[in-house]
Short mmCIF file of C-alpha atoms in Angstrom, two decimals:
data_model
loop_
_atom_site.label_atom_id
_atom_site.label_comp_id
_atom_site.label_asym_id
_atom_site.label_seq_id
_atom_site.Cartn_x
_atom_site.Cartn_y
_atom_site.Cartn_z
CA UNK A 1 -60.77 12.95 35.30
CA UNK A 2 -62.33 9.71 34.79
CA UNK A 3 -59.82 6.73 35.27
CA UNK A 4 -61.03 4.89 32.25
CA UNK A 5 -61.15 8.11 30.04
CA UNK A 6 -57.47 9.08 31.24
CA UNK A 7 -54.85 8.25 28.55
CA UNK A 8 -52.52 5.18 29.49
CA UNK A 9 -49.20 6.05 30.48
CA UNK A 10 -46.81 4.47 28.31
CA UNK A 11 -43.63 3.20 30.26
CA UNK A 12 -40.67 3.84 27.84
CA UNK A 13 -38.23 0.36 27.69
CA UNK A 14 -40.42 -0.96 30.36
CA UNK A 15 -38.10 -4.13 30.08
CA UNK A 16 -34.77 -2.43 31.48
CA UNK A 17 -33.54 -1.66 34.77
CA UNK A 18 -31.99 1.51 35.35
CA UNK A 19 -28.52 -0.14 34.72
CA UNK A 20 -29.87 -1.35 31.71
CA UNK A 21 -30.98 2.29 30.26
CA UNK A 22 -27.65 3.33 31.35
CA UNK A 23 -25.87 1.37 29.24
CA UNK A 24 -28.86 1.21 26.46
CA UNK A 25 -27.78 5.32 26.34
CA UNK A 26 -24.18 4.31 26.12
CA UNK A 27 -24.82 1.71 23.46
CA UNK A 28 -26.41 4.67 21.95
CA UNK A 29 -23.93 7.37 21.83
CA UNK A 30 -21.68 4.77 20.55
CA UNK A 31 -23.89 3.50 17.73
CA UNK A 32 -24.29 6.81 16.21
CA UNK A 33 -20.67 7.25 16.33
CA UNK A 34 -19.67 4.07 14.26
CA UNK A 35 -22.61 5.06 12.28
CA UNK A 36 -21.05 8.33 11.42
CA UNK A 37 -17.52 6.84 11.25
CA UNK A 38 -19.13 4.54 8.70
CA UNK A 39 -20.79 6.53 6.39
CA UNK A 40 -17.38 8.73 6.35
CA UNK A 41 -15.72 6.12 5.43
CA UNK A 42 -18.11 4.80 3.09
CA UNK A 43 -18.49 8.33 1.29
CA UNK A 44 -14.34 8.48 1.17
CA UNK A 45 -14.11 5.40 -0.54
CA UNK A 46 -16.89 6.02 -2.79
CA UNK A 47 -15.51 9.29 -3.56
CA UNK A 48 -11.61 7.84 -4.45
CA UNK A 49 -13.56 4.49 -6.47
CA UNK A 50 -15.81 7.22 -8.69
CA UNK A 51 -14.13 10.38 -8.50
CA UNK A 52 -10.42 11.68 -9.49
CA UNK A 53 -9.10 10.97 -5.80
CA UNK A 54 -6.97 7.51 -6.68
CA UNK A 55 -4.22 7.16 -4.62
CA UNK A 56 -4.51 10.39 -2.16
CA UNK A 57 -4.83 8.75 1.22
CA UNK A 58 -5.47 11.16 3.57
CA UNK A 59 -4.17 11.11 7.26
CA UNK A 60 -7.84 12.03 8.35
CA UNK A 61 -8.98 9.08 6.69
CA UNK A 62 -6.40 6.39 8.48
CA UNK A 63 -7.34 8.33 11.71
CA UNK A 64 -11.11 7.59 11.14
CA UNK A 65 -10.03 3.83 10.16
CA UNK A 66 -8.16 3.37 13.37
CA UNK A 67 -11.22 4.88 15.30
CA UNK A 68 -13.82 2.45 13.35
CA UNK A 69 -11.49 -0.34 14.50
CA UNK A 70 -11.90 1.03 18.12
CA UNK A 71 -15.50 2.54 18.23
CA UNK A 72 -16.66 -0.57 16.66
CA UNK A 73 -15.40 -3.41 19.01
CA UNK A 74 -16.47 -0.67 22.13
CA UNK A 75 -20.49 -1.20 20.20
CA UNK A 76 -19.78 -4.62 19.69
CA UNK A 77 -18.59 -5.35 23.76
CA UNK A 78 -21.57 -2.91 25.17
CA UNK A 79 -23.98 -5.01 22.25
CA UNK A 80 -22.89 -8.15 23.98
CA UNK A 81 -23.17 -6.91 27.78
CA UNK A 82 -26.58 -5.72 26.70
CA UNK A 83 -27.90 -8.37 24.85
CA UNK A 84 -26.51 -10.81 27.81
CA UNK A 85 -28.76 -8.89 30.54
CA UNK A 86 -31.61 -7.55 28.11
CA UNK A 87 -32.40 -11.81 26.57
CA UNK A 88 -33.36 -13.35 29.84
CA UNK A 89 -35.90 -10.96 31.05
CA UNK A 90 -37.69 -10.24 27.68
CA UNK A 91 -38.02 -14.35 26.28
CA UNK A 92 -40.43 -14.75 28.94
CA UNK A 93 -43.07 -12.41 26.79
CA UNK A 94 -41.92 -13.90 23.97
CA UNK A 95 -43.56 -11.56 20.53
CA UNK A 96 -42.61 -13.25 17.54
CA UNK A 97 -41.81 -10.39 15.20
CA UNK A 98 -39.63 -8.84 18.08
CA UNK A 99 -37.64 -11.77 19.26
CA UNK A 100 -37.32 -12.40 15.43
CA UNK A 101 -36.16 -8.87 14.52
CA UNK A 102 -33.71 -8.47 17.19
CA UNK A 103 -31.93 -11.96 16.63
CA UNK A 104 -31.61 -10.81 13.36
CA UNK A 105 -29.99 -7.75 14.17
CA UNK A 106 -27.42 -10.31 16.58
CA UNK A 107 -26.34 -12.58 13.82
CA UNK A 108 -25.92 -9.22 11.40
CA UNK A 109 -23.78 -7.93 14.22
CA UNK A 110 -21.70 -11.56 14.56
CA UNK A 111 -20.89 -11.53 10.86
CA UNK A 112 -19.70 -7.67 11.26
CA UNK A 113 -17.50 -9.03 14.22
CA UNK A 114 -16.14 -11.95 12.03
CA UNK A 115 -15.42 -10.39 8.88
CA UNK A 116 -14.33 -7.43 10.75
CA UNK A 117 -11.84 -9.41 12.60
CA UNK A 118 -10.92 -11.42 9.36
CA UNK A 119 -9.85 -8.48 7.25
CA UNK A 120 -7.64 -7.01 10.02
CA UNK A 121 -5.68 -10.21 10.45
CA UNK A 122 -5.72 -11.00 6.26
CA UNK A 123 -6.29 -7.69 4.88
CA UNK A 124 -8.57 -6.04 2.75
CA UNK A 125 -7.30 -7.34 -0.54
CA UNK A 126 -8.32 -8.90 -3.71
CA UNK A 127 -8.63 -11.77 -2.74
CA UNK A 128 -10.68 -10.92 0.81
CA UNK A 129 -12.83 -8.72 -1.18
CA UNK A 130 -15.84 -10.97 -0.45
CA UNK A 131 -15.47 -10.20 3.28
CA UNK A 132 -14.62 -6.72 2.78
CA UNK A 133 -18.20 -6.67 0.76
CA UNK A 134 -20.16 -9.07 3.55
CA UNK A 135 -19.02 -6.68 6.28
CA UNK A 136 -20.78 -3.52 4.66
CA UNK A 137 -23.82 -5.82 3.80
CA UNK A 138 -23.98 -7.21 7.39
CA UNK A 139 -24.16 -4.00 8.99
CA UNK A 140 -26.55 -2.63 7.06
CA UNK A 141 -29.13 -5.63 6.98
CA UNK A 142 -28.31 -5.23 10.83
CA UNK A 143 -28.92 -1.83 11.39
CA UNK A 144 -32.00 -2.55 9.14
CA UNK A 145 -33.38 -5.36 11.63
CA UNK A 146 -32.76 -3.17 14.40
CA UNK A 147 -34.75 -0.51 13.47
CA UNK A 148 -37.53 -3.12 12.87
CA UNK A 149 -37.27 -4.42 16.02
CA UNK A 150 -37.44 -0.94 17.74
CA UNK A 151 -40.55 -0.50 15.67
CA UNK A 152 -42.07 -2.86 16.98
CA UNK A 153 -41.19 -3.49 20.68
CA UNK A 154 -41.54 -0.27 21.45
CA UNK A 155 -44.66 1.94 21.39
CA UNK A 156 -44.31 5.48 21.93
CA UNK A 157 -46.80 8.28 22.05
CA UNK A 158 -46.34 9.94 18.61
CA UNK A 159 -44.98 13.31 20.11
CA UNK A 160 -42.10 11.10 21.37
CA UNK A 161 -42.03 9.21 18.21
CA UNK A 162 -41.43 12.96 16.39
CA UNK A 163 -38.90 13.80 19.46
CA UNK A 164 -37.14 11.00 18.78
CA UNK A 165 -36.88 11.20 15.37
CA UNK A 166 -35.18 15.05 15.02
CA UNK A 167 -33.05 14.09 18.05
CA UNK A 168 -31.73 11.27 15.91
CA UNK A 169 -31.06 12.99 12.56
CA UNK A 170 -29.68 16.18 14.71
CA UNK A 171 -27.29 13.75 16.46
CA UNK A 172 -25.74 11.95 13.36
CA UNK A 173 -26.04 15.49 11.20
CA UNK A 174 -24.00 17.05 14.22
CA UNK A 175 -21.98 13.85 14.38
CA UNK A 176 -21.24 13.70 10.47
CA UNK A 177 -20.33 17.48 10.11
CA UNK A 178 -18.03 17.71 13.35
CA UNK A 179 -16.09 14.70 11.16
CA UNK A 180 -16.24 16.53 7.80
CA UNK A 181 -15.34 19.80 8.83
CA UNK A 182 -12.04 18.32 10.88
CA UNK A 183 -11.30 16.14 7.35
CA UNK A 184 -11.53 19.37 5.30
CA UNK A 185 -8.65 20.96 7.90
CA UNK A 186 -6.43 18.32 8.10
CA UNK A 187 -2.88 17.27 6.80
CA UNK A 188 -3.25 17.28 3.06
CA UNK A 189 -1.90 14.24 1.18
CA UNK A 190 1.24 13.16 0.56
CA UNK A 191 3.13 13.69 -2.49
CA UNK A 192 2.35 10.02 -4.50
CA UNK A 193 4.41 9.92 -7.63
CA UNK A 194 2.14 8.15 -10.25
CA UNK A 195 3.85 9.11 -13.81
CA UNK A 196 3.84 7.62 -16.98
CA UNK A 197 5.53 4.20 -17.71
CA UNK A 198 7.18 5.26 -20.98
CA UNK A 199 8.02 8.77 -21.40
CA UNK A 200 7.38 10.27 -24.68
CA UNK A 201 9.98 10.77 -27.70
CA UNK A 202 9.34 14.29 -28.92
CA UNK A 203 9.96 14.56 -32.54
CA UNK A 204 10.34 18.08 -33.61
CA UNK A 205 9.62 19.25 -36.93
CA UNK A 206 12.83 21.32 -37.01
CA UNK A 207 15.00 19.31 -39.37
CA UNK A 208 18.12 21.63 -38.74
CA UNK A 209 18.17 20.01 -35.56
CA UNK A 210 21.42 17.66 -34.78
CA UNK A 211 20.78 14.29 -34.51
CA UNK A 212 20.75 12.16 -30.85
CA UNK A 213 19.85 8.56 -31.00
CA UNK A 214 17.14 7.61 -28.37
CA UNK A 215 19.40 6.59 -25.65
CA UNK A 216 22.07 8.73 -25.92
CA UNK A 217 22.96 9.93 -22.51
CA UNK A 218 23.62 13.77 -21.63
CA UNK A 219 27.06 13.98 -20.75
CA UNK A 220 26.14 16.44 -18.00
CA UNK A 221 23.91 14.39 -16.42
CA UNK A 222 24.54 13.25 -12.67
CA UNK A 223 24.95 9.59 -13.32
CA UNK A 224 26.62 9.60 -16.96
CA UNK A 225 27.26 6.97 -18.44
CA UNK A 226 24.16 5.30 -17.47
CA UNK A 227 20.45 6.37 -17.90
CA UNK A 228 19.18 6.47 -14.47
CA UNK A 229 17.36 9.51 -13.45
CA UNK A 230 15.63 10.68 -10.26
CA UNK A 231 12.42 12.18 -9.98
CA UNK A 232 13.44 14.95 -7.56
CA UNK A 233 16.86 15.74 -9.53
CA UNK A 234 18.60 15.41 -6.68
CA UNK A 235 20.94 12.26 -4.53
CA UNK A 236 18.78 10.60 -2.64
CA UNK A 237 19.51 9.24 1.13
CA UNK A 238 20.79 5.76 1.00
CA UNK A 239 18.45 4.94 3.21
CA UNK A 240 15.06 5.72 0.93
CA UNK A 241 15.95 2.24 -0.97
CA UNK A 242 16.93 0.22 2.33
CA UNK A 243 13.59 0.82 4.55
CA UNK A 244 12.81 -0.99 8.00
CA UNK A 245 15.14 -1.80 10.46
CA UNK A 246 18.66 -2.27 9.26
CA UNK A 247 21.56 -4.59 11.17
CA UNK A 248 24.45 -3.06 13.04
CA UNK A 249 26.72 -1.81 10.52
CA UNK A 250 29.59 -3.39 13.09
CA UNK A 251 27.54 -6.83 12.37
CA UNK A 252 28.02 -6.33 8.41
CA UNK A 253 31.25 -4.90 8.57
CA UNK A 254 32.80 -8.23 10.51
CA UNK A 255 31.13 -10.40 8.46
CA UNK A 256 32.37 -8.70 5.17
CA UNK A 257 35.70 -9.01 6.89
CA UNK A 258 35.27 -12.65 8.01
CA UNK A 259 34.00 -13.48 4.21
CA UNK A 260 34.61 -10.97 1.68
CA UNK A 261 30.60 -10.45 1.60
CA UNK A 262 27.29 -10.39 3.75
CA UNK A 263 24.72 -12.86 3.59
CA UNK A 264 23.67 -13.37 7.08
CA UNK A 265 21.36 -10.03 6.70
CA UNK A 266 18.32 -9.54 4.30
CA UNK A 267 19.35 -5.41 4.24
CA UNK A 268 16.12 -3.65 3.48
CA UNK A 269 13.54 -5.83 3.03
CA UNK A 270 13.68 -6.69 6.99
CA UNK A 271 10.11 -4.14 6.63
CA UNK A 272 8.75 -6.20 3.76
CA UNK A 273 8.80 -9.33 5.19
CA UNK A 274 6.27 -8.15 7.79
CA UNK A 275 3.50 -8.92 4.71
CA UNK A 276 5.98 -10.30 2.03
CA UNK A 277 7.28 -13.45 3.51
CA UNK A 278 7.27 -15.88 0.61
CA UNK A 279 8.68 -12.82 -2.00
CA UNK A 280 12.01 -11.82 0.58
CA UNK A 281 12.48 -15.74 0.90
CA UNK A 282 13.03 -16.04 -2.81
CA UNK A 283 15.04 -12.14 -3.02
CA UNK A 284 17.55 -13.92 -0.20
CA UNK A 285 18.36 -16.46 -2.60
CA UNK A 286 18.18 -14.62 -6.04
CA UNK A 287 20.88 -12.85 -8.15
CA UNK A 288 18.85 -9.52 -7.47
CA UNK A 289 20.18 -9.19 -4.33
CA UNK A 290 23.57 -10.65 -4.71
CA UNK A 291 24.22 -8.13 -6.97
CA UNK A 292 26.66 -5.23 -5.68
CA UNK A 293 29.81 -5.56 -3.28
CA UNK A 294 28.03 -8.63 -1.58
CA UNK A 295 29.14 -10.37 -4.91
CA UNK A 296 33.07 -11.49 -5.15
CA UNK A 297 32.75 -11.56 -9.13
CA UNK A 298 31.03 -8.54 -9.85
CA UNK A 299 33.29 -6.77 -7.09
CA UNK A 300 36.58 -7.79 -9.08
CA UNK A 301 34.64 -6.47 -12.76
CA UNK A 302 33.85 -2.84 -11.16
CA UNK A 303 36.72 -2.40 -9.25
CA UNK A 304 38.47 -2.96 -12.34
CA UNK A 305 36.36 -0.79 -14.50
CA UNK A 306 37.29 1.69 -11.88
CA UNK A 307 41.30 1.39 -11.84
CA UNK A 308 41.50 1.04 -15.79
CA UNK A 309 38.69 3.52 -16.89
CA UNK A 310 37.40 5.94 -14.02
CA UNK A 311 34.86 6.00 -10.89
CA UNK A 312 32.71 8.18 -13.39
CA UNK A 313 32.29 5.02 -16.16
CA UNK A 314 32.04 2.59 -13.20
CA UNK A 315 28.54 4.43 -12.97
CA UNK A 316 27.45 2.68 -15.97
CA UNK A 317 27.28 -0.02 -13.62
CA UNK A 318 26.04 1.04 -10.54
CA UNK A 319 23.09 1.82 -12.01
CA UNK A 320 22.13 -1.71 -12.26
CA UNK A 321 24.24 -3.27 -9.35
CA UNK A 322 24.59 -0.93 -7.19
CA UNK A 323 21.79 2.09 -7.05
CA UNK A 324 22.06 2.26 -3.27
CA UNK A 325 25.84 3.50 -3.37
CA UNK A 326 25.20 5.49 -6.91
CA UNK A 327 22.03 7.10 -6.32
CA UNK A 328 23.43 8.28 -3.40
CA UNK A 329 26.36 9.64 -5.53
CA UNK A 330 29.54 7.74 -3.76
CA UNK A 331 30.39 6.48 -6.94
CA UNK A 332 32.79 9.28 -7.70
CA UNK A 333 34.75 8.58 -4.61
CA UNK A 334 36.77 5.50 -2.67
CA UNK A 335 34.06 3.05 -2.01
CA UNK A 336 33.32 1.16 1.68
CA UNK A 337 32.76 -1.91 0.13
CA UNK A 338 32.05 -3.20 3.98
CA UNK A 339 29.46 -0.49 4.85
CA UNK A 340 25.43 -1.32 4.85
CA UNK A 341 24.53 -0.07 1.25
CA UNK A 342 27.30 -0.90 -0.65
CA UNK A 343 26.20 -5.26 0.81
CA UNK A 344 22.43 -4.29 0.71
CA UNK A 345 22.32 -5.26 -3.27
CA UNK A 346 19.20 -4.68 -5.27
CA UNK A 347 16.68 -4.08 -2.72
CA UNK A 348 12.84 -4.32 -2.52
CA UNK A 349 12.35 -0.93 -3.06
CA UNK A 350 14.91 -0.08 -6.09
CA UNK A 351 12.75 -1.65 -8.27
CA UNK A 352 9.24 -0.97 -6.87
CA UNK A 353 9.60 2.91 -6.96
CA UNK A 354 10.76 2.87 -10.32
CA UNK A 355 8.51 5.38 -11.69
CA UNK A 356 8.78 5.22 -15.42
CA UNK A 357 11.86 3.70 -18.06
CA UNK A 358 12.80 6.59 -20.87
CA UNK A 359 13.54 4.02 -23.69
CA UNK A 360 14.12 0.58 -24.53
CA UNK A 361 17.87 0.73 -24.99
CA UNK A 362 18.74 -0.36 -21.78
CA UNK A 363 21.73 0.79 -19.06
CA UNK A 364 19.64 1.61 -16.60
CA UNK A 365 17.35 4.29 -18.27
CA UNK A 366 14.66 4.34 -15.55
CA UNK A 367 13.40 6.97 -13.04
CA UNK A 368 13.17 5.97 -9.50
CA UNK A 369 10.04 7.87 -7.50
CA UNK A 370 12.36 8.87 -4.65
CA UNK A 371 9.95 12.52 -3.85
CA UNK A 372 6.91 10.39 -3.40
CA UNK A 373 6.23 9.84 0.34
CA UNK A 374 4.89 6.74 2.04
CA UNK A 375 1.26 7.82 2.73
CA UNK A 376 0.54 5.84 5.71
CA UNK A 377 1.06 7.22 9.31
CA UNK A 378 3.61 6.05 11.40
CA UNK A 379 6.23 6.01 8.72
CA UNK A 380 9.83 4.30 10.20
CA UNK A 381 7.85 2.24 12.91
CA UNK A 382 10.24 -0.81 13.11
CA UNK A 383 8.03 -2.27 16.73
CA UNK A 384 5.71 -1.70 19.35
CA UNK A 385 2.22 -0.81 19.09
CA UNK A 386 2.49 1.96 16.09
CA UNK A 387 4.22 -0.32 14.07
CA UNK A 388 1.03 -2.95 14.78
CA UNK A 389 -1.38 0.12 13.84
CA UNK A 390 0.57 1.24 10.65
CA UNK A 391 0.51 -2.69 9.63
CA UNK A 392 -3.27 -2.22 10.31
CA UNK A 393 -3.80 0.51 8.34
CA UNK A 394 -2.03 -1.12 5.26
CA UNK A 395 -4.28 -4.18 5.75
CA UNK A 396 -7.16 -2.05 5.60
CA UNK A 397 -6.35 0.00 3.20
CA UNK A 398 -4.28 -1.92 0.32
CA UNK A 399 -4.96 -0.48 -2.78
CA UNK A 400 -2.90 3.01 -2.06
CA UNK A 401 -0.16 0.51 -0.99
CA UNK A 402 0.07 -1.48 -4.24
CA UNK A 403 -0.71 1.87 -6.47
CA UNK A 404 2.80 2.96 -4.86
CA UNK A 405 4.67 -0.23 -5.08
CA UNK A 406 3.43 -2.09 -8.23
CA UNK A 407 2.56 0.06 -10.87
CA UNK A 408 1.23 -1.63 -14.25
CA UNK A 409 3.86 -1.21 -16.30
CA UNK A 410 5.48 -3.58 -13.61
CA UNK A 411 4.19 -6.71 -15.89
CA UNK A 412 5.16 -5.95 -19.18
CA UNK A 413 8.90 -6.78 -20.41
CA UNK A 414 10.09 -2.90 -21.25
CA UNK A 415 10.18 -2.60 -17.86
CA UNK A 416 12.87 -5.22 -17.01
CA UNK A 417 14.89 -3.98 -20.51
CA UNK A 418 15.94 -1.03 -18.34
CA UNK A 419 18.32 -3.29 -16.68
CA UNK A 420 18.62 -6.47 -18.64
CA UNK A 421 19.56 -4.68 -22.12
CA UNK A 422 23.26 -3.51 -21.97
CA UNK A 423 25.31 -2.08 -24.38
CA UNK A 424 29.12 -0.67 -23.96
CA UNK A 425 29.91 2.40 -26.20
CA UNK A 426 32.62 4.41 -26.93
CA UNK A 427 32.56 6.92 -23.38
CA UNK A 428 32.97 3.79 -21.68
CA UNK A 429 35.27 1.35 -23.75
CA UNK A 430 37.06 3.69 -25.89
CA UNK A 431 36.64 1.86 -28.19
CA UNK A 432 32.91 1.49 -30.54
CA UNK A 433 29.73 0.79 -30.03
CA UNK A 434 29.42 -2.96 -28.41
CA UNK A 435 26.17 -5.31 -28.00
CA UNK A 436 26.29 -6.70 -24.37
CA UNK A 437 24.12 -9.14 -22.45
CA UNK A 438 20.47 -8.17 -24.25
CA UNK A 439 17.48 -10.47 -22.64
CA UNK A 440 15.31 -8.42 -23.62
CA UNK A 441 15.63 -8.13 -27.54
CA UNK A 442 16.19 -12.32 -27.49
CA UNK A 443 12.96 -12.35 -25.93
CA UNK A 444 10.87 -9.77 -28.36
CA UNK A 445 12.57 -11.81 -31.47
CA UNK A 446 11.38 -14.78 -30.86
CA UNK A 447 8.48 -16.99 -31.30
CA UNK A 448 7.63 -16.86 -27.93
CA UNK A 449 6.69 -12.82 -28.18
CA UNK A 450 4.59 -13.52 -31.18
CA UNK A 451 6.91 -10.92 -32.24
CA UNK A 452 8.76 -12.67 -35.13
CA UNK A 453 6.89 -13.89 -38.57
CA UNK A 454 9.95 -16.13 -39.35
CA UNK A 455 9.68 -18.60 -36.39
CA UNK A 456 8.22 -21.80 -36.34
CA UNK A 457 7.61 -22.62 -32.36
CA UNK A 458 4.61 -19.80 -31.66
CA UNK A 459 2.92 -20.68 -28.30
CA UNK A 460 -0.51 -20.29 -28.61
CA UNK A 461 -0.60 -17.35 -26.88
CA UNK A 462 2.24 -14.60 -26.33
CA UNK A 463 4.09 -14.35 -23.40
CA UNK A 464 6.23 -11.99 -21.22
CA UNK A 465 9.34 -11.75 -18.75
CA UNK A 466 7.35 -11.96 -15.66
CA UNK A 467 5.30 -15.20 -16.74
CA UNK A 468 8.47 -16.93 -16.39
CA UNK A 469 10.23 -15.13 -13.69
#
C-alpha cells in the first residue's frame, strides 16, 4: 500500500510515558468510583429532600460517606501526582483550548478539595450550606471541563471513540448497580421516634362517660403521681440519658462525700461537648443541672417528701429533678444519693428526647423517646479513630442529628410547661388541690404573649420562653 494513501496511525496519549498511563488508568478506576459514590449519594439525598425518607439514615449510606471521604482524597492525591508529571511535558505545545480546559478542570478540583475539607472540619450545616452547595457545583463544572479537555486533546479514530464510549457507561452502570444492589441488602434503619408534639384529647360523644380532668394521672401508671411517660412502656437504663464517657463512680462518690454534692464532673454531656462546647459551658453553670441529689436544698425537700409522705409521691418530683434515678424506677427504693445518676442532674439528653408533652397542666406530663436509636454507626465511641469517623459522619450528615435532638415543638413555651407548671393535689398533700410554681401560665397571661386583652405593655411582637432563655 501506498505510504501516502495508508491511514495515519494515531498514537493514543502520545504525551505520557508508560508510568504516566499507569497511573492515568489508576486515576481512572478511581474517578469512576467517586463518580458512582457521588451520584449515590446525590440520588440518596435527593430521594430523603423530595420523597417520604426524612430522618431514615441508613448504615449503607454513612458507609458510602466514609468511602467518598476516602475515594475522593485517593482521586485528588493521584490528580495531583498526575497533573505534577503530565504539566511540564505538554506546556511546551501549548493549544489554547486544551491548556484552558484542563486548568479549568484543576481549579474545579481545588475548590472540591477546599470545601471538601471545610465541611469535614465545620460540618455540613445551615450555616455551611453555601460550601456544601459550591462543592457539588465544583465537581460538576469540573468533571464538565474535563470532558472538554479530553475532547479536544485527544483524537481518536471513531471506532475507539464508540469503544470508549460503551466501556465508559458499562463501567459506571456496573459501578452504580454493584452499589445499589448492596444498599437494597443492607441493615435497615434504625428505629427514629418522630411523634407528635401535643397528643390529642379525645372527646367521646358518650356522655355517660365519668368525668377525668385533662391531667389527671392514672393511678396505675408506673410513675404516679407525675405525668411522665415512656415511649417503650418500659424503665429505661440509666445510662440512655447520661451518654459518652462517664467519671469513675469512686471519683463522684468521694467527692459527694468530701462535699455533700458533685460538681467537678459535667455527667453526660462529656459526648456533647465534642460539638456543643458553648451550650455544656452554660448547662455546668445552670439550675438544669444542679437539679437532683447534686443540690443540698432540693435534697433536704425530697428526702422529706419521702419520710413524711412515701417514695411513691416523691415521684412527683423526680420527674422533673431527677428522671435519671426515676425513669430508671429507683424511686420506690433507698436512694444512693452518691452514685453517678442520682449527681448527673438534668442532663443533655432528658430534655432533647422528649418526644411529645400530653397536656399543658404541668408535673412532668411529657414522653421521653427512649426506643429510638442513635442512627449513626459507631454508637458508644468515647476515642480513637471510630469515635473521629462517627464525629465525621455527624458533620456530614446533620440534619438526621438535629431531627433526633431538636424537634420543633422544642421552641414554643408548651414545651417547657411540662416541667415549669406544678401543681400539688390531694394524692400528694392530702390535703386539696394547690397552685405551685406556674411560669408558664404568668407568661401566657401577660402582655408579653399577646395573650391578654387587658394589659397595657404589648411588645410589638409576641414572644416565647426560649427568646429569653
Amino acid at each position: 500500500m501506498d505510504p501516502q494513501t495508508q491511514p495515519k496511525k494515531r498514537n493514543r496519549l502520545k504525551f505520557l510515558t508508560p508510568f504516566q498511563r499507569r497511573l492515568f488508568l489508576l486515576l481512572g478506576v478511581s474517578g469512576v468510583l467517586i463518580l458512582a459514590n457521588s451520584l449515590y449519594l446525590f440520588g440518596y439525598t435527593a430521594w430523603q429532600d423530595w420523597g417520604d425518607m426524612r430522618a431514615r439514615l441508613v448504615p449503607f449510606y454513612q458507609w458510602m460517606l466514609l468511602a467518598h471521604f476516602a475515594v475522593g482524597l485517593l482521586f485528588v492525591a493521584l490528580t495531583f501526582w498526575f497533573v505534577a508529571l503530565h504539566l511540564p511535558k505538554v506546556w511546551s505545545h501549548f493549544r489554547r483550548y486544551s491548556v484552558s480546559t484542563g486548568l479549568s478542570a484543576l481549579i474545579g478540583l481545588v475548590i472540591v478539595l477546599f470545601t471538601g475539607l471545610f465541611l469535614l472540619k465545620l460540618g455540613a450545616g445551615e450555616e455551611n450550606l453555601w460550601a456544601f452547595h459550591a462543592h457539588r457545583l465544583a465537581g460538576l463544572l469540573g468533571l464538565g471541563a474535563y470532558l472538554a479537555h479530553r475532547f479536544l486533546s485527544w483524537d481518536p479514530t471513531p471506532h475507539r471513540q464508540r469503544r470508549l464510549v460503551g466501556v465508559s457507561i458499562l463501567v459506571l452502570a456496573g459501578a452504580m448497580g454493584v452499589i445499589h444492589w448492596v444498599a437494597a441488602r443492607s441493615t435497615p434503619p434504625p428505629n427514629v421516634i418522630h411523634a407528635k408534639a401535643f397528643e390529642e384529647i379525645d372527646i367521646s360523644s358518650d356522655p355517660f362517660l365519668p368525668f377525668r380532668p385533662i391531667g389527671d394521672i392514672d393511678p396505675h401508671s408506673m410513675f404516679y403521681p407525675s405525668g411522665t411517660t415512656l415511649a417503650s412502656g418500659e424503665r429505661l437504663d440509666p445510662e440512655v440519658l447520661m451518654p459518652g464517657p462517664l467519671p469513675d463512680p469512686a471519683v463522684v462518690r468521694a467527692e459527694f462525700e468530701r462535699k455533700g454534692f458533685t460538681s467537678d464532673n459535667a455527667i453526660g454531656a462529656e459526648d456533647c461537648r465534642l460539638c456543643h462546647q458553648d451550650s455544656v459551658t452554660q448547662w455546668e453553670n445552670s439550675a438544669h443541672r444542679f437539679s437532683s441529689f447534686n443540690n443540698p436544698f432540693y435534697t433536704a425537700s425530697v428526702l422529706g417528701t419521702r419520710n413524711d409522705a412515701s417514695p411513691q409521691v416523691s415521684q412527683f418530683c423526680g420527674a422533673c429533678h431527677d428522671p435519671a434515678v426515676m425513669l430508671a424506677g429507683n424511686f420506690l427504693e433507698e436512694i444512693d444519693r452518691g452514685s453517678v445518676a442520682a449527681q448527673a442532674g438534668l442532663t443533655c439528653t432528658v430534655c432533647h428526647i422528649v418526644n411529645r408533652v400530653h397536656n399543658v397542666t404541668g408535673n412532668g406530663n411529657y414522653e421521653l423517646a427512649d426506643n429510638g436509636e442513635d442512627p449513626y454507626l459507631f454508637k458508644g465511641a468515647t476515642e480513637g479513630w471510630r469515635l473521629e469517623l462517627r464525629k465525621y459522619l455527624i458533620k456530614a450528615r446533620p440534619r438526621d442529628h438535629k431531627d433526633f435532638f431538636m424537634r420543633p415543638f422544642y421552641s414554643e413555651p408548651e414545651y417547657c410547661a411540662s416541667c415549669h407548671k406544678v401543681n400539688v393535689d390531694v394524692p400528694i398533700n392530702g390535703y386539696k388541690w394547690v397552685r405551685g410554681q406556674d411560669e408558664y401560665d404568668n407568661w401566657h397571661n401577660s402582655g408579653v404573649s399577646r395573650n391578654a386583652a387587658a394589659t397595657f405593655y404589648l411588645p410589638a411582637e409576641a414572644r416565647v420562653c426560649q427568646d429569653c432563655h
